[in-house]
């Protein structure tokens, strides 16, 4: 069977406004084994609908590295995804 249909549970960290919206620092969420960061963000917002209003404005980092939103990534259970909202201030 295809690896694209296999699922993996990954820790997701929330920062700033994202943390305020979901009211927690982290969560363990389920993702397809291989997907693009855009698909990962869709999965996060499906599992945590409170993030939907900021979906178009966040940056994802996987294992402390920013990722290209269109490049497919194969996830492992040891991976950590960070949701980073836009920074504001002066």
Coordinates of N, CA, C and O in Angstrom, one line a residue:
X1 N 0.8 -1.2 0.0 CA 0.0 0.0 0.0 C 0.9 1.3 0.0 O 2.0 1.2 0.3
X2 N 0.3 2.4 -0.3 CA 1.0 3.6 -0.5 C 1.5 4.2 0.8 O 0.7 4.3 1.8
X3 N 2.7 4.8 0.9 CA 3.1 5.5 2.1 C 2.4 6.8 2.3 O 2.3 7.3 3.4
X4 N 1.8 7.3 1.2 CA 1.1 8.6 1.4 C -0.2 8.4 2.2 O -0.7 9.4 2.8
X5 N -0.7 7.2 2.4 CA -1.9 7.0 3.2 C -1.6 6.7 4.6 O -2.4 6.6 5.5
X6 N -0.3 6.3 4.9 CA 0.1 6.0 6.3 C 0.1 7.3 7.1 O 0.4 8.4 6.6
X7 N -0.2 7.1 8.4 CA -0.3 8.3 9.3 C 0.8 8.2 10.3 O 1.4 7.1 10.6
X8 N 1.2 9.4 10.8 CA 2.2 9.5 11.9 C 1.7 10.6 12.9 O 1.1 11.5 12.5
X9 N 2.0 10.3 14.1 CA 1.7 11.3 15.2 C 2.9 12.1 15.5 O 4.0 11.6 15.7
X10 N 2.8 13.5 15.4 CA 3.9 14.4 15.5 C 3.5 15.5 16.5 O 2.4 15.9 16.6
X11 N 4.5 15.9 17.3 CA 4.3 17.0 18.3 C 4.3 18.3 17.5 O 5.1 18.6 16.7
X12 N 3.3 19.2 17.8 CA 3.2 20.5 17.3 C 3.3 21.5 18.4 O 2.6 21.4 19.4
X13 N 4.2 22.5 18.2 CA 4.4 23.6 19.2 C 3.7 24.8 18.7 O 3.7 25.1 17.5
X14 N 3.1 25.6 19.6 CA 2.3 26.8 19.2 C 3.0 28.0 19.9 O 3.4 27.9 21.1
X15 N 3.2 29.1 19.1 CA 3.8 30.3 19.6 C 2.9 31.5 19.5 O 2.1 31.5 18.6
X16 N 3.1 32.4 20.4 CA 2.4 33.7 20.3 C 0.9 33.6 20.2 O 0.3 32.9 20.9
X17 N 0.4 34.2 19.1 CA -1.1 34.3 18.9 C -1.6 32.9 18.7 O -2.7 32.6 19.2
X18 N -0.9 32.0 18.1 CA -1.4 30.6 17.9 C -1.6 29.9 19.2 O -2.5 29.2 19.4
X19 N -0.6 30.1 20.2 CA -0.8 29.6 21.5 C -2.0 30.1 22.2 O -2.7 29.4 22.9
X20 N -2.2 31.4 22.1 CA -3.4 32.0 22.7 C -4.7 31.4 22.1 O -5.6 31.1 22.9
X21 N -4.7 31.2 20.8 CA -6.0 30.7 20.2 C -6.3 29.2 20.6 O -7.4 28.9 20.8
X22 N -5.3 28.4 20.7 CA -5.5 27.0 21.0 C -5.4 26.7 22.5 O -5.8 25.6 23.0
X23 N -5.0 27.7 23.3 CA -4.9 27.6 24.7 C -4.0 26.5 25.2 O -4.3 25.8 26.2
X24 N -2.9 26.2 24.5 CA -2.0 25.2 24.9 C -0.6 25.5 24.2 O -0.6 26.1 23.2
X25 N 0.4 25.0 24.8 CA 1.8 25.1 24.2 C 2.1 24.1 23.1 O 2.8 24.4 22.2
X26 N 1.5 23.0 23.2 CA 1.8 21.9 22.3 C 0.6 20.9 22.2 O -0.2 20.9 23.1
X27 N 0.6 20.1 21.1 CA -0.3 19.0 21.0 C 0.3 18.0 20.1 O 1.2 18.3 19.3
X28 N -0.1 16.7 20.3 CA 0.3 15.7 19.4 C -0.8 15.4 18.4 O -2.0 15.1 18.8
X29 N -0.5 15.7 17.1 CA -1.5 15.6 16.0 C -1.1 14.5 15.0 O 0.0 14.2 14.9
X30 N -2.1 14.1 14.2 CA -1.9 13.1 13.2 C -1.8 13.7 11.9 O -2.6 14.5 11.5
X31 N -0.8 13.2 11.1 CA -0.5 13.7 9.8 C -0.3 12.5 8.8 O 0.1 11.4 9.3
X32 N -0.5 12.8 7.5 CA 0.0 11.8 6.6 C 1.5 11.7 6.7 O 2.2 12.6 7.0
X33 N 2.0 10.5 6.4 CA 3.4 10.2 6.5 C 4.2 11.2 5.6 O 5.3 11.7 6.0
X34 N 3.7 11.5 4.4 CA 4.4 12.4 3.5 C 3.4 13.4 3.0 O 2.4 13.0 2.4
X35 N 3.7 14.7 3.2 CA 2.8 15.7 2.7 C 3.6 17.0 2.7 O 4.7 17.1 3.2
X36 N 3.0 18.0 2.0 CA 3.6 19.3 2.0 C 3.3 20.1 3.2 O 2.3 19.8 3.9
X37 N 4.1 21.1 3.6 CA 3.7 21.9 4.8 C 2.3 22.6 4.6 O 1.6 22.7 5.6
X38 N 1.9 22.9 3.4 CA 0.6 23.4 3.2 C -0.5 22.4 3.6 O -1.4 22.7 4.4
X39 N -0.3 21.1 3.2 CA -1.2 20.1 3.7 C -1.1 19.8 5.2 O -2.1 19.6 5.8
X40 N 0.1 19.9 5.7 CA 0.2 19.8 7.2 C -0.6 20.9 7.9 O -1.3 20.6 8.9
X41 N -0.5 22.1 7.4 CA -1.2 23.2 8.0 C -2.7 23.0 7.9 O -3.4 23.3 8.8
X42 N -3.2 22.5 6.7 CA -4.6 22.2 6.6 C -5.0 21.1 7.7 O -6.0 21.3 8.3
X43 N -4.2 20.1 7.9 CA -4.5 19.1 8.9 C -4.5 19.7 10.3 O -5.4 19.3 11.1
X44 N -3.6 20.6 10.6 CA -3.5 21.2 11.9 C -4.8 22.0 12.1 O -5.4 21.9 13.1
X45 N -5.2 22.8 11.1 CA -6.4 23.6 11.2 C -7.7 22.8 11.2 O -8.7 23.2 11.8
X46 N -7.7 21.6 10.6 CA -8.8 20.7 10.7 C -8.9 20.2 12.1 O -10.0 20.1 12.7
X47 N -7.8 19.8 12.7 CA -7.8 19.2 14.1 C -8.0 20.3 15.1 O -8.4 20.0 16.2
X48 N -7.5 21.5 14.9 CA -7.7 22.6 15.8 C -8.3 23.8 15.1 O -7.6 24.7 14.7
X49 N -9.6 23.8 14.9 CA -10.2 24.8 14.1 C -10.0 26.3 14.5 O -10.1 27.2 13.7
X50 N -9.7 26.5 15.8 CA -9.4 27.8 16.3 C -8.3 28.5 15.5 O -8.1 29.8 15.5
X51 N -7.4 27.7 14.9 CA -6.3 28.3 14.1 C -6.6 28.8 12.7 O -5.9 29.5 12.1
X52 N -7.8 28.4 12.2 CA -8.2 28.7 10.9 C -8.0 30.2 10.5 O -7.6 30.5 9.4
X53 N -8.4 31.2 11.4 CA -8.3 32.6 11.0 C -6.9 33.0 10.7 O -6.7 34.0 9.9
X54 N -5.9 32.4 11.2 CA -4.5 32.8 10.9 C -3.8 31.8 10.0 O -2.6 32.0 9.8
X55 N -4.5 30.9 9.4 CA -3.9 29.8 8.6 C -3.0 30.4 7.5 O -1.9 29.9 7.2
X56 N -3.5 31.4 6.8 CA -2.8 32.0 5.7 C -1.6 32.8 6.1 O -0.8 33.2 5.2
X57 N -1.4 33.1 7.4 CA -0.4 34.0 7.8 C 0.8 33.4 8.6 O 1.7 34.1 9.0
X58 N 0.7 32.1 8.9 CA 1.7 31.5 9.7 C 2.9 30.9 8.9 O 2.7 30.6 7.7
X59 N 3.9 30.7 9.6 CA 5.1 30.0 9.1 C 5.3 28.7 9.8 O 5.0 28.6 11.0
X60 N 5.7 27.6 9.1 CA 5.9 26.4 9.7 C 7.4 26.1 9.8 O 8.2 26.4 8.9
X61 N 7.9 25.6 10.9 CA 9.2 25.1 11.1 C 9.1 23.6 11.5 O 8.3 23.3 12.3
X62 N 10.0 22.8 10.9 CA 10.1 21.4 11.3 C 11.5 21.1 11.8 O 12.4 21.4 11.1
X63 N 11.5 20.6 13.0 CA 12.8 20.4 13.7 C 13.7 21.6 13.7 O 14.8 21.6 13.4
X64 N 13.0 22.8 14.0 CA 13.7 24.1 14.2 C 14.3 24.6 12.9 O 15.1 25.5 12.9
X65 N 13.8 24.2 11.7 CA 14.2 24.8 10.5 C 12.9 25.2 9.7 O 12.0 24.4 9.5
X66 N 12.9 26.4 9.2 CA 11.8 26.9 8.4 C 11.8 26.0 7.1 O 12.8 25.6 6.6
X67 N 10.6 25.8 6.6 CA 10.4 24.9 5.4 C 9.7 25.7 4.3 O 8.9 26.6 4.5
X68 N 10.0 25.2 3.1 CA 9.3 25.7 1.9 C 7.9 25.1 1.9 O 7.8 23.8 2.1
X69 N 6.9 25.9 1.9 CA 5.5 25.4 2.0 C 5.0 24.4 1.0 O 4.0 23.7 1.1
X70 N 5.7 24.4 -0.2 CA 5.3 23.5 -1.3 C 6.1 22.2 -1.4 O 5.8 21.3 -2.2
X71 N 7.2 22.1 -0.7 CA 8.1 20.9 -0.8 C 7.6 19.8 0.1 O 7.4 19.9 1.3
X72 N 7.3 18.6 -0.5 CA 6.8 17.4 0.3 C 7.9 17.0 1.3 O 9.1 17.0 1.0
X73 N 7.4 16.7 2.5 CA 8.3 16.2 3.6 C 7.8 14.9 4.1 O 6.6 14.8 4.3
X74 N 8.7 14.0 4.4 CA 8.3 12.7 5.0 C 8.5 12.9 6.5 O 9.6 13.1 7.0
X75 N 7.4 12.8 7.2 CA 7.5 13.0 8.7 C 7.8 11.7 9.4 O 7.5 10.6 9.0
X76 N 8.4 11.9 10.6 CA 8.7 10.8 11.5 C 8.1 11.2 12.9 O 8.0 12.3 13.2
X77 N 7.9 10.2 13.7 CA 7.3 10.5 15.0 C 8.2 11.3 15.9 O 7.7 12.0 16.8
X78 N 9.5 11.4 15.6 CA 10.4 12.2 16.4 C 10.4 13.6 16.0 O 11.0 14.5 16.6
X79 N 9.8 14.0 14.9 CA 9.8 15.3 14.3 C 8.9 16.2 15.2 O 8.0 15.8 15.9
X80 N 9.2 17.5 15.2 CA 8.5 18.5 15.9 C 8.1 19.7 14.9 O 9.0 20.2 14.2
X81 N 6.9 20.0 14.8 CA 6.4 21.1 13.9 C 6.1 22.3 14.8 O 5.4 22.1 15.8
X82 N 6.6 23.4 14.4 CA 6.3 24.7 15.1 C 5.4 25.6 14.3 O 5.7 25.7 13.1
X83 N 4.4 26.1 14.9 CA 3.5 27.1 14.2 C 3.9 28.4 14.7 O 3.8 28.8 15.8
X84 N 4.4 29.2 13.7 CA 4.9 30.6 14.1 C 4.1 31.6 13.4 O 4.1 31.8 12.2
X85 N 3.3 32.4 14.2 CA 2.5 33.4 13.6 C 3.4 34.6 13.1 O 4.6 34.7 13.5
X86 N 2.8 35.5 12.3 CA 3.6 36.7 11.9 C 4.0 37.5 13.1 O 3.3 37.6 14.1
X87 N 5.2 38.0 13.1 CA 5.7 38.8 14.2 C 5.3 40.3 14.0 O 5.3 40.8 12.9
X88 N 4.9 40.9 15.1 CA 4.5 42.3 14.9 C 5.3 43.1 15.9 O 6.0 42.5 16.8
X89 N 5.3 44.4 15.8 CA 6.0 45.2 16.7 C 7.0 46.1 16.0 O 7.0 46.1 14.7
X90 N 7.8 46.8 16.7 CA 8.7 47.8 16.0 C 10.1 47.7 16.5 O 10.5 47.0 17.2

